[in-house]
Amino acid sequence: MATSSIFAKVRIDNAKQAEAFIDALVESENKPKRKPAATVKPPLTDYDAIRRLMAKGDTAK
């Protein structure tokens, strides 16, 4: 979706269109279709785990 589409003018002329628009907003909020491509690893905060990692010389991502 193009970024400029967020600036599109929306014209709602009747109650049926208003309800359809609100339903679409609610549906998009409750069921996002986008899934993350990769999982995010939490940062290492345990000092011993950091020491073990540095001792290995591990450069894997």
Coordinates of N, CA, C and O in Angstrom, one line a residue:
M1 N 0.8 -1.2 0.0 CA 0.0 0.0 0.0 C 0.9 1.2 0.0 O 1.8 1.3 0.8
A2 N 0.6 2.2 -0.8 CA 1.3 3.4 -0.9 C 1.1 4.2 0.3 O 0.1 4.3 0.9
T3 N 2.2 4.9 0.7 CA 2.1 5.8 1.9 C 1.1 6.9 1.7 O 0.5 7.4 2.6
S4 N 1.1 7.4 0.4 CA 0.2 8.5 0.1 C -1.3 8.2 0.3 O -2.1 9.1 0.4
S5 N -1.6 6.9 0.4 CA -3.0 6.5 0.5 C -3.6 7.0 1.9 O -4.8 7.1 2.0
I6 N -2.8 7.2 2.9 CA -3.3 7.7 4.1 C -3.8 9.1 4.1 O -4.5 9.5 5.0
F7 N -3.5 9.8 3.0 CA -4.0 11.2 2.8 C -5.2 11.3 1.9 O -5.6 12.3 1.6
A8 N -5.8 10.1 1.5 CA -6.9 10.1 0.7 C -8.1 10.7 1.4 O -8.3 10.5 2.6
K9 N -9.0 11.4 0.7 CA -10.2 12.0 1.2 C -11.3 10.9 1.2 O -11.5 10.3 0.2
V10 N -11.9 10.8 2.3 CA -13.0 9.8 2.5 C -14.3 10.6 2.6 O -14.5 11.5 3.5
R11 N -15.3 10.3 1.7 CA -16.6 11.0 1.8 C -17.6 9.9 2.2 O -17.9 9.0 1.5
I12 N -18.3 10.2 3.3 CA -19.4 9.3 3.7 C -20.7 10.1 3.7 O -20.8 11.1 4.3
D13 N -21.6 9.6 2.9 CA -22.8 10.3 2.6 C -24.0 9.8 3.4 O -25.0 10.5 3.5
N14 N -24.0 8.6 3.9 CA -25.1 8.0 4.6 C -24.7 7.1 5.7 O -23.5 6.8 5.9
A15 N -25.7 6.7 6.5 CA -25.4 5.9 7.7 C -24.8 4.5 7.3 O -24.0 4.0 8.0
K16 N -25.3 3.9 6.2 CA -24.8 2.6 5.8 C -23.3 2.7 5.5 O -22.5 1.8 5.9
Q17 N -22.9 3.7 4.8 CA -21.4 3.9 4.5 C -20.6 4.1 5.8 O -19.5 3.6 5.9
A18 N -21.2 4.9 6.7 CA -20.5 5.1 8.0 C -20.3 3.8 8.8 O -19.3 3.6 9.3
E19 N -21.4 3.0 8.8 CA -21.3 1.7 9.5 C -20.2 0.8 8.8 O -19.5 0.1 9.5
A20 N -20.2 0.8 7.5 CA -19.3 -0.1 6.8 C -17.8 0.4 7.1 O -16.9 -0.4 7.3
F21 N -17.6 1.7 7.1 CA -16.3 2.3 7.4 C -15.9 1.9 8.8 O -14.7 1.5 9.0
I22 N -16.8 2.1 9.8 CA -16.4 1.8 11.2 C -16.2 0.3 11.3 O -15.2 -0.1 12.0
D23 N -17.0 -0.6 10.7 CA -16.7 -2.0 10.7 C -15.4 -2.4 10.2 O -14.7 -3.2 10.7
A24 N -15.0 -1.7 9.1 CA -13.7 -2.0 8.5 C -12.5 -1.6 9.4 O -11.5 -2.3 9.5
L25 N -12.7 -0.5 10.1 CA -11.7 0.0 11.1 C -11.6 -1.0 12.2 O -10.5 -1.3 12.6
V26 N -12.7 -1.4 12.7 CA -12.7 -2.4 13.9 C -12.1 -3.7 13.5 O -11.3 -4.2 14.2
E27 N -12.4 -4.2 12.3 CA -11.9 -5.4 11.8 C -10.3 -5.3 11.6 O -9.6 -6.3 12.0
S28 N -9.9 -4.2 11.1 CA -8.4 -4.1 10.8 C -7.7 -4.0 12.2 O -6.5 -4.4 12.3
E29 N -8.4 -3.4 13.2 CA -7.7 -3.3 14.5 C -7.7 -4.7 15.2 O -6.7 -5.0 15.8
N30 N -8.7 -5.5 15.1 CA -8.8 -6.8 15.8 C -8.0 -7.9 15.1 O -7.6 -8.8 15.7
K31 N -7.9 -7.8 13.8 CA -7.3 -8.9 13.0 C -6.2 -8.4 12.1 O -6.4 -8.4 10.9
P32 N -5.1 -8.0 12.6 CA -4.1 -7.5 11.7 C -3.5 -8.7 10.8 O -3.3 -9.8 11.3
K33 N -3.4 -8.5 9.5 CA -2.9 -9.5 8.6 C -1.4 -9.6 8.6 O -0.9 -10.6 8.2
R34 N -0.7 -8.6 9.0 CA 0.7 -8.5 8.9 C 1.4 -9.4 10.0 O 1.0 -9.2 11.2
K35 N 2.2 -10.2 9.6 CA 3.0 -11.1 10.6 C 4.4 -10.7 10.5 O 4.9 -10.5 9.4
P36 N 5.2 -10.6 11.6 CA 6.6 -10.3 11.5 C 7.3 -11.4 10.8 O 7.0 -12.6 10.9
A37 N 8.3 -11.0 10.0 CA 9.1 -11.9 9.1 C 10.1 -12.7 10.0 O 10.4 -13.9 9.7
A38 N 10.6 -12.1 11.0 CA 11.6 -12.8 11.9 C 11.3 -12.6 13.3 O 10.7 -11.5 13.7
T39 N 11.6 -13.5 14.2 CA 11.4 -13.3 15.6 C 12.5 -12.4 16.1 O 13.6 -12.4 15.6
V40 N 12.2 -11.7 17.2 CA 13.2 -10.8 17.8 C 13.7 -11.5 19.1 O 12.9 -11.9 19.9
K41 N 15.0 -11.7 19.2 CA 15.6 -12.3 20.4 C 15.7 -11.2 21.5 O 16.1 -10.1 21.2
P42 N 15.3 -11.6 22.7 CA 15.5 -10.6 23.8 C 16.9 -10.3 24.1 O 17.8 -11.2 23.9
P43 N 17.3 -9.2 24.5 CA 18.7 -8.9 24.8 C 19.2 -9.7 26.0 O 18.4 -10.0 26.9
L44 N 20.5 -10.0 26.0 CA 21.1 -10.7 27.1 C 21.3 -9.8 28.2 O 21.9 -8.7 28.1
T45 N 20.8 -10.1 29.4 CA 20.9 -9.3 30.6 C 21.6 -10.0 31.7 O 22.0 -9.4 32.7
D46 N 21.7 -11.3 31.6 CA 22.4 -12.1 32.6 C 23.9 -12.0 32.4 O 24.4 -12.4 31.3
Y47 N 24.6 -11.6 33.4 CA 26.1 -11.4 33.3 C 26.8 -12.6 32.9 O 27.7 -12.6 32.1
D48 N 26.4 -13.8 33.5 CA 27.1 -15.0 33.3 C 26.9 -15.5 31.8 O 27.8 -15.9 31.1
A49 N 25.7 -15.3 31.3 CA 25.4 -15.6 29.9 C 26.2 -14.7 28.9 O 26.7 -15.2 27.9
I50 N 26.4 -13.5 29.3 CA 27.2 -12.6 28.4 C 28.7 -13.0 28.5 O 29.3 -13.0 27.4
R51 N 29.2 -13.3 29.6 CA 30.5 -13.8 29.8 C 30.8 -15.1 28.9 O 31.8 -15.2 28.2
R52 N 29.8 -16.0 29.0 CA 30.0 -17.2 28.2 C 30.0 -16.9 26.7 O 30.8 -17.5 26.0
L53 N 29.1 -16.0 26.3 CA 29.0 -15.7 24.9 C 30.3 -15.0 24.5 O 30.9 -15.4 23.4
M54 N 30.9 -14.1 25.3 CA 32.1 -13.4 24.9 C 33.3 -14.4 24.9 O 34.2 -14.2 24.1
A55 N 33.3 -15.3 25.8 CA 34.4 -16.3 25.9 C 34.4 -17.2 24.7 O 35.5 -17.6 24.3
K56 N 33.3 -17.5 24.1 CA 33.2 -18.3 22.9 C 33.8 -17.6 21.7 O 34.2 -18.2 20.8
G57 N 33.6 -16.3 21.7 CA 33.9 -15.5 20.5 C 32.9 -15.7 19.4 O 33.2 -15.7 18.2
D58 N 31.7 -16.0 19.8 CA 30.6 -16.3 18.9 C 30.2 -15.0 18.2 O 29.8 -14.0 18.7
T59 N 30.2 -15.1 16.8 CA 29.8 -13.9 16.0 C 28.5 -14.2 15.3 O 28.1 -13.5 14.4
A60 N 27.9 -15.3 15.6 CA 26.6 -15.6 14.9 C 25.5 -14.6 15.3 O 25.5 -14.1 16.4
K61 N 24.6 -14.4 14.4 CA 23.6 -13.4 14.6 C 22.4 -14.0 15.3 O 21.9 -14.9 15.1

